[in-house]
Tab-separated table of C-alpha atoms and ligand atoms in Angstrom:
chain	number	residue	atom	x	y	z
O	1	MET	CA	-4.780	46.824	45.234
O	2	GLY	CA	-6.943	46.299	48.324
O	3	GLN	CA	-6.882	50.009	49.077
O	4	MET	CA	-7.659	50.894	45.453
O	5	LEU	CA	-10.609	48.470	45.420
O	6	VAL	CA	-12.078	50.061	48.539
O	7	THR	CA	-11.608	53.573	47.098
O	8	CYS	CA	-13.273	52.690	43.785
O	9	ALA	CA	-16.126	50.683	45.354
O	10	THR	CA	-16.879	53.411	47.881
O	11	GLY	CA	-17.736	55.860	45.108
O	12	ASP	CA	-19.977	53.387	43.246
O	13	PRO	CA	-23.731	53.417	44.045
O	14	ASP	CA	-24.096	49.756	42.916
O	15	LEU	CA	-21.528	48.514	45.446
O	16	HIS	CA	-21.111	48.285	49.196
O	17	VAL	CA	-17.822	47.307	50.849
O	18	PHE	CA	-18.862	44.741	53.454
O	19	ALA	CA	-15.347	44.193	54.815
O	20	ALA	CA	-11.678	44.686	53.959
O	21	VAL	CA	-9.569	41.725	55.088
O	22	ASP	CA	-5.793	41.672	55.515
O	23	THR	CA	-3.276	39.178	56.910
O	24	GLY	CA	-4.327	38.165	60.432
O	25	ASP	CA	-7.952	39.355	60.084
O	26	ASP	CA	-10.840	36.943	60.605
O	27	PHE	CA	-11.676	36.175	56.968
O	28	ALA	CA	-13.944	33.204	57.776
O	29	SER	CA	-16.451	35.231	59.785
O	30	THR	CA	-16.777	37.973	57.114
O	31	VAL	CA	-17.635	35.646	54.218
O	32	PRO	CA	-21.287	34.802	55.079
O	33	GLY	CA	-22.383	38.466	54.938
O	34	ALA	CA	-20.898	39.321	51.524
O	35	ASP	CA	-22.358	38.697	48.044
O	36	ALA	CA	-18.929	38.319	46.441
O	37	ILE	CA	-15.324	38.001	47.567
O	38	ILE	CA	-12.505	39.774	45.676
O	39	ASP	CA	-9.026	38.356	46.301
O	40	PHE	CA	-5.931	40.443	45.560
O	41	SER	CA	-3.440	39.071	48.079
O	42	HIS	CA	-0.812	36.341	47.697
O	43	HIS	CA	-1.206	32.985	45.977
O	44	SER	CA	-0.460	31.164	49.240
O	45	ALA	CA	-3.821	32.454	50.576
O	46	ILE	CA	-5.946	30.641	47.984
O	47	GLU	CA	-6.833	27.451	49.909
O	48	PRO	CA	-8.836	29.065	52.765
O	49	VAL	CA	-10.367	31.546	50.289
O	50	LEU	CA	-11.687	28.697	48.127
O	51	ALA	CA	-12.815	26.665	51.132
O	52	ARG	CA	-14.842	29.511	52.713
O	53	CYS	CA	-16.370	30.607	49.387
O	54	MET	CA	-17.483	27.024	48.654
O	55	GLU	CA	-18.804	26.538	52.178
O	56	HIS	CA	-21.040	29.634	51.871
O	57	GLN	CA	-21.688	29.425	48.098
O	58	LYS	CA	-20.145	32.834	47.366
O	59	THR	CA	-18.973	34.286	44.066
O	60	LEU	CA	-15.186	34.705	43.952
O	61	VAL	CA	-13.149	37.135	41.839
O	62	ILE	CA	-9.426	36.269	41.852
O	63	GLY	CA	-6.946	38.982	40.876
O	64	THR	CA	-3.962	37.416	42.621
O	65	THR	CA	-1.255	35.974	40.344
O	66	GLY	CA	1.625	33.519	40.761
O	67	HIS	CA	-0.390	30.393	41.640
O	68	THR	CA	1.263	26.981	41.375
O	69	ASP	CA	-0.173	24.349	39.029
O	70	ALA	CA	-1.710	22.590	42.057
O	71	GLN	CA	-3.359	25.829	43.211
O	72	ILE	CA	-4.750	26.421	39.700
O	73	ALA	CA	-6.154	22.879	39.735
O	74	ALA	CA	-7.859	23.666	43.087
O	75	ILE	CA	-9.393	26.842	41.585
O	76	LYS	CA	-10.732	24.846	38.615
O	77	HIS	CA	-12.145	22.208	40.961
O	78	ALA	CA	-13.908	24.851	43.101
O	79	SER	CA	-15.462	26.412	39.984
O	80	GLY	CA	-17.579	23.269	39.725
O	81	GLN	CA	-19.448	24.559	42.791
O	82	ILE	CA	-19.301	28.392	42.670
O	83	PRO	CA	-18.842	31.109	40.028
O	84	ILE	CA	-15.176	32.154	39.872
O	85	VAL	CA	-13.691	34.907	37.722
O	86	PHE	CA	-9.928	34.283	37.477
O	87	ALA	CA	-7.929	36.783	35.439
O	88	PRO	CA	-4.284	37.876	35.593
O	89	ASN	CA	-5.281	41.356	34.492
O	90	TYR	CA	-8.633	43.174	34.859
O	91	SER	CA	-7.826	46.181	32.645
O	92	ILE	CA	-9.801	46.569	29.432
O	93	GLY	CA	-6.567	47.486	27.633
O	94	VAL	CA	-4.710	44.290	28.482
O	95	ASN	CA	-7.746	42.184	27.633
O	96	THR	CA	-7.731	43.867	24.224
O	97	LEU	CA	-3.985	43.095	24.045
O	98	PHE	CA	-4.788	39.401	24.707
O	99	TRP	CA	-7.130	39.422	21.719
O	100	LEU	CA	-4.673	41.293	19.477
O	101	THR	CA	-1.802	39.003	20.515
O	102	ARG	CA	-3.652	35.913	19.294
O	103	LYS	CA	-4.747	37.632	16.057
O	104	ALA	CA	-1.227	38.919	15.242
O	105	ALA	CA	0.350	35.508	15.941
O	106	GLU	CA	-2.184	33.846	13.623
O	107	ILE	CA	-1.629	36.401	10.835
O	108	LEU	CA	2.184	36.619	11.061
O	109	GLY	CA	2.734	32.869	11.250
O	110	PRO	CA	5.733	30.730	12.150
O	111	GLY	CA	8.367	32.936	10.447
O	112	PHE	CA	8.237	35.382	13.375
O	113	ASP	CA	10.140	34.805	16.638
O	114	LEU	CA	7.983	35.496	19.699
O	115	GLU	CA	9.217	37.274	22.838
O	116	VAL	CA	7.318	38.816	25.779
O	117	VAL	CA	8.787	41.565	27.978
O	118	GLU	CA	7.182	42.895	31.155
O	119	MET	CA	8.183	45.609	33.643
O	120	HIS	CA	6.731	46.198	37.105
O	121	HIS	CA	7.440	48.098	40.337
O	122	ARG	CA	10.146	46.853	42.697
O	123	PHE	CA	7.587	45.512	45.222
O	124	LYS	CA	6.064	42.874	42.944
O	125	LYS	CA	6.403	39.405	44.466
O	126	ASP	CA	5.970	37.090	41.457
O	127	ALA	CA	7.803	36.812	38.137
O	128	PRO	CA	7.027	36.672	35.345
O	129	SER	CA	3.758	38.568	35.805
O	130	GLY	CA	0.500	36.669	35.486
O	131	THR	CA	-0.261	38.799	32.438
O	132	ALA	CA	3.043	37.867	30.743
O	133	LYS	CA	2.360	34.223	31.490
O	134	ARG	CA	-1.092	34.502	29.886
O	135	LEU	CA	0.410	36.249	26.825
O	136	VAL	CA	2.892	33.384	26.421
O	137	GLU	CA	0.071	30.842	26.842
O	138	ILE	CA	-1.885	32.556	24.044
O	139	LEU	CA	1.174	32.533	21.754
O	140	ALA	CA	1.892	28.914	22.687
O	141	GLU	CA	-1.690	27.899	21.817
O	142	VAL	CA	-1.365	29.430	18.342
O	143	ARG	CA	2.042	27.769	17.758
O	144	GLU	CA	1.061	24.429	19.363
O	145	LEU	CA	3.754	24.880	22.020
O	146	SER	CA	3.436	24.690	25.803
O	147	TYR	CA	4.162	27.283	28.495
O	148	ASN	CA	5.804	24.796	30.860
O	149	LYS	CA	8.066	23.274	28.202
O	150	ASP	CA	8.754	26.032	25.683
O	151	ALA	CA	8.890	29.357	27.581
O	152	ARG	CA	12.535	30.558	27.881
O	153	HIS	CA	12.832	32.684	31.009
O	154	GLY	CA	15.668	35.217	30.613
O	155	ARG	CA	17.848	32.749	28.643
O	156	GLN	CA	20.642	32.839	31.207
O	157	GLY	CA	23.085	30.001	30.575
O	158	ILE	CA	21.607	28.963	27.250
O	159	VAL	CA	24.306	28.314	24.673
O	160	GLY	CA	23.552	28.391	20.958
O	161	GLU	CA	21.108	30.014	18.608
O	162	ARG	CA	17.455	30.645	19.253
O	163	THR	CA	15.144	27.869	18.031
O	164	ASN	CA	11.684	28.230	16.460
O	165	ALA	CA	10.054	26.171	19.201
O	166	GLU	CA	10.557	28.652	22.034
O	167	ILE	CA	8.960	31.818	23.377
O	168	GLY	CA	11.179	34.210	25.331
O	169	VAL	CA	9.913	35.780	28.581
O	170	HIS	CA	11.723	38.651	30.311
O	171	ALA	CA	10.789	40.283	33.625
O	172	ILE	CA	12.163	43.714	34.587
O	173	ARG	CA	11.642	45.139	38.094
O	174	GLY	CA	12.204	48.703	39.264
O	175	GLY	CA	10.766	51.855	40.764
O	176	ASP	CA	7.038	52.503	40.673
O	177	VAL	CA	6.119	51.075	37.249
O	178	VAL	CA	2.433	50.072	37.410
O	179	GLY	CA	2.642	47.434	34.667
O	180	ASP	CA	4.087	47.362	31.129
O	181	HIS	CA	3.750	44.421	28.729
O	182	THR	CA	5.167	44.102	25.212
O	183	VAL	CA	4.746	41.230	22.777
O	184	ILE	CA	7.473	41.175	20.098
O	185	TYR	CA	7.096	39.396	16.749
O	186	ALA	CA	10.538	39.506	15.075
O	187	ALA	CA	11.332	38.239	11.575
O	188	GLN	CA	14.153	38.764	9.075
O	189	GLY	CA	13.725	42.364	7.893
O	190	GLU	CA	10.811	43.475	10.067
O	191	ARG	CA	9.393	43.478	13.585
O	192	VAL	CA	5.954	44.065	15.121
O	193	GLU	CA	5.572	45.125	18.766
O	194	LEU	CA	2.308	45.298	20.707
O	195	THR	CA	2.585	47.252	23.960
O	196	HIS	CA	0.242	48.041	26.838
O	197	LYS	CA	1.268	50.405	29.655
O	198	ALA	CA	-0.884	50.869	32.740
O	199	SER	CA	-0.361	54.253	34.390
O	200	SER	CA	-2.778	53.734	37.307
O	201	ARG	CA	-3.920	50.709	39.322
O	202	GLU	CA	-7.464	52.086	39.147
O	203	THR	CA	-8.057	50.285	35.850
O	204	PHE	CA	-7.420	46.892	37.545
O	205	ALA	CA	-9.680	47.722	40.503
O	206	ARG	CA	-12.561	48.980	38.346
O	207	GLY	CA	-12.299	45.882	36.153
O	208	ALA	CA	-12.383	43.534	39.164
O	209	LEU	CA	-15.434	45.333	40.605
O	210	ARG	CA	-17.149	45.070	37.213
O	211	ALA	CA	-16.335	41.343	37.217
O	212	ALA	CA	-17.876	40.916	40.694
O	213	LEU	CA	-21.101	42.650	39.617
O	214	TRP	CA	-21.212	40.558	36.423
O	215	ALA	CA	-20.523	37.226	38.152
O	216	HIS	CA	-22.520	37.428	41.384
O	217	ASP	CA	-25.675	35.895	39.858
O	218	LYS	CA	-23.959	33.582	37.339
O	219	PRO	CA	-24.059	29.776	37.599
O	220	ALA	CA	-21.015	27.919	38.934
O	221	GLY	CA	-18.154	27.972	36.429
O	222	LEU	CA	-14.698	29.303	35.654
O	223	TYR	CA	-14.830	32.683	33.918
O	224	ASP	CA	-12.220	35.261	32.923
O	225	MET	CA	-12.273	38.958	32.017
O	226	GLN	CA	-12.855	38.096	28.356
O	227	ASP	CA	-16.210	36.590	29.471
O	228	VAL	CA	-17.041	39.698	31.515
O	229	LEU	CA	-16.245	41.986	28.557
O	230	GLY	CA	-18.027	39.745	26.024
O	231	LEU	CA	-14.834	39.289	23.980
O	232	LYS	CA	-15.291	35.519	23.486
T	315	NDP	N1	-5.392	40.726	38.084
T	315	NDP	C1	-5.021	42.018	38.082
T	315	NDP	O1	-5.568	42.849	37.331
T	315	NDP	C2	-3.964	42.465	39.020
T	315	NDP	C3	-3.348	41.547	39.829
T	315	NDP	N2	-2.469	41.924	40.784
T	315	NDP	C4	-1.991	40.872	41.670
T	315	NDP	O2	-2.645	41.023	42.929
T	315	NDP	C5	-1.785	40.546	43.966
T	315	NDP	C6	-1.641	41.607	45.036
T	315	NDP	O3	-0.945	42.701	44.496
T	315	NDP	P1	-0.592	43.977	45.407
T	315	NDP	O4	-1.829	44.552	45.985
T	315	NDP	O5	0.299	44.836	44.583
T	315	NDP	O6	0.291	43.256	46.528
T	315	NDP	P2	0.667	43.769	47.997
T	315	NDP	O7	1.748	42.871	48.451
T	315	NDP	O8	0.852	45.231	47.997
T	315	NDP	O9	-0.663	43.475	48.816
T	315	NDP	C7	-1.075	42.182	49.128
T	315	NDP	C8	-1.926	42.265	50.385
T	315	NDP	O10	-2.430	40.957	50.651
T	315	NDP	C9	-2.136	40.660	51.994
T	315	NDP	N3	-1.972	39.235	52.176
T	315	NDP	C10	-0.915	38.458	51.841
T	315	NDP	N4	-1.151	37.183	52.201
T	315	NDP	C11	-2.377	37.168	52.773
T	315	NDP	C12	-3.165	36.148	53.363
T	315	NDP	N5	-2.718	34.879	53.435
T	315	NDP	N6	-4.374	36.484	53.865
T	315	NDP	C13	-4.815	37.752	53.801
T	315	NDP	N7	-4.107	38.768	53.266
T	315	NDP	C14	-2.898	38.479	52.744
T	315	NDP	C15	-0.857	41.424	52.302
T	315	NDP	O11	-0.729	41.614	53.688
T	315	NDP	P3	0.742	41.705	54.324
T	315	NDP	O12	1.413	42.850	53.672
T	315	NDP	O13	0.435	41.891	55.767
T	315	NDP	O14	1.391	40.402	54.001
T	315	NDP	C16	-1.125	42.730	51.588
T	315	NDP	O15	-1.921	43.595	52.346
T	315	NDP	C17	-0.475	40.133	43.295
T	315	NDP	O16	-0.516	38.747	43.043
T	315	NDP	C18	-0.515	40.917	41.966
T	315	NDP	O17	0.230	40.303	40.940
T	315	NDP	C19	-2.133	43.229	40.965
T	315	NDP	C20	-2.671	44.191	40.174
T	315	NDP	C21	-3.619	43.893	39.121
T	316	LIG	O1	1.619	43.017	40.686
T	316	LIG	C1	1.177	43.916	39.928
T	316	LIG	O2	1.332	45.112	40.177
T	316	LIG	C2	0.433	43.508	38.740
T	316	LIG	N1	0.174	42.233	38.593
T	316	LIG	C3	-0.571	41.638	37.555
T	316	LIG	C4	0.239	40.591	36.836
T	316	LIG	O3	1.030	39.890	37.491
T	316	LIG	O4	0.083	40.427	35.629
T	316	LIG	C5	-1.260	42.632	36.662
T	316	LIG	C6	-0.614	43.964	36.511
T	316	LIG	O5	0.359	43.899	35.514
T	316	LIG	C7	-0.063	44.524	37.797
């Protein structure tokens, strides 16, 4: 994603790449000169990223997924001091899928069983994807369930029938798949499936750059891609 961000930003007259930082590079000394920081790395990197952005009052766009609950709490805390856009997926298509997922769950109601399936390339380090997690959170909000308690990951070892108070989550890994997500609403006699398939990582990079441009002069706060796209 870092390489894709640099490629997309380089061709954009509104943007200048101040620095590209990888493991072992001196992140701290690059922060003061930039208007915004875009983080697509690993969730374990979040503490120094937040600390440096707060120290220098910089806008932060987080694309990284897989954060622990404690790391998410630290992101929320930091957003009291700086503008942060935090989104598991910066594509316009998936953000439309988020909206449709809520709408379909509201319309179809409790008679439909809810399952989320995602597939990604073999190099992905977290599972389920941040996008799948967000889809389950949206479904859980509509059904008054909770991600931590009611998501059923893979169902291995579960004996007995499916209950109403659960949302299945299934992560498939293989090859070079950029990112597929399907939300399944299954009832007796019919089934609805909403699917998004990304075929290039460019859509994520362009969305994150758009978020940085949108957020760099915003007041401190926690924003997501729905805010950037005006979907709220
Ligand atoms: N929100 C969105 O739209 C999208 C989110 N993502 C998420 O972005 C993240 C990155 O994905 P991807 O680019 O495929 O992952 P990669 O593993 O290909 O790249 C991650 C990069 O971050 C570097 N890195 C890891 N830890 C640190 C650290 N502590 N400090 C600085 N650099 C670090 C890695 O370096 P090294 O290899 O040396 O460890 C590597 O260069 C993932 O969490 C993924 O889920 C991906 C696509 C879209
Ligand atoms: O790691 C990836 O590649 C992707 N990660 C994000 C996620 O975890 O949801 C977004 C996208 O699906 C690609």
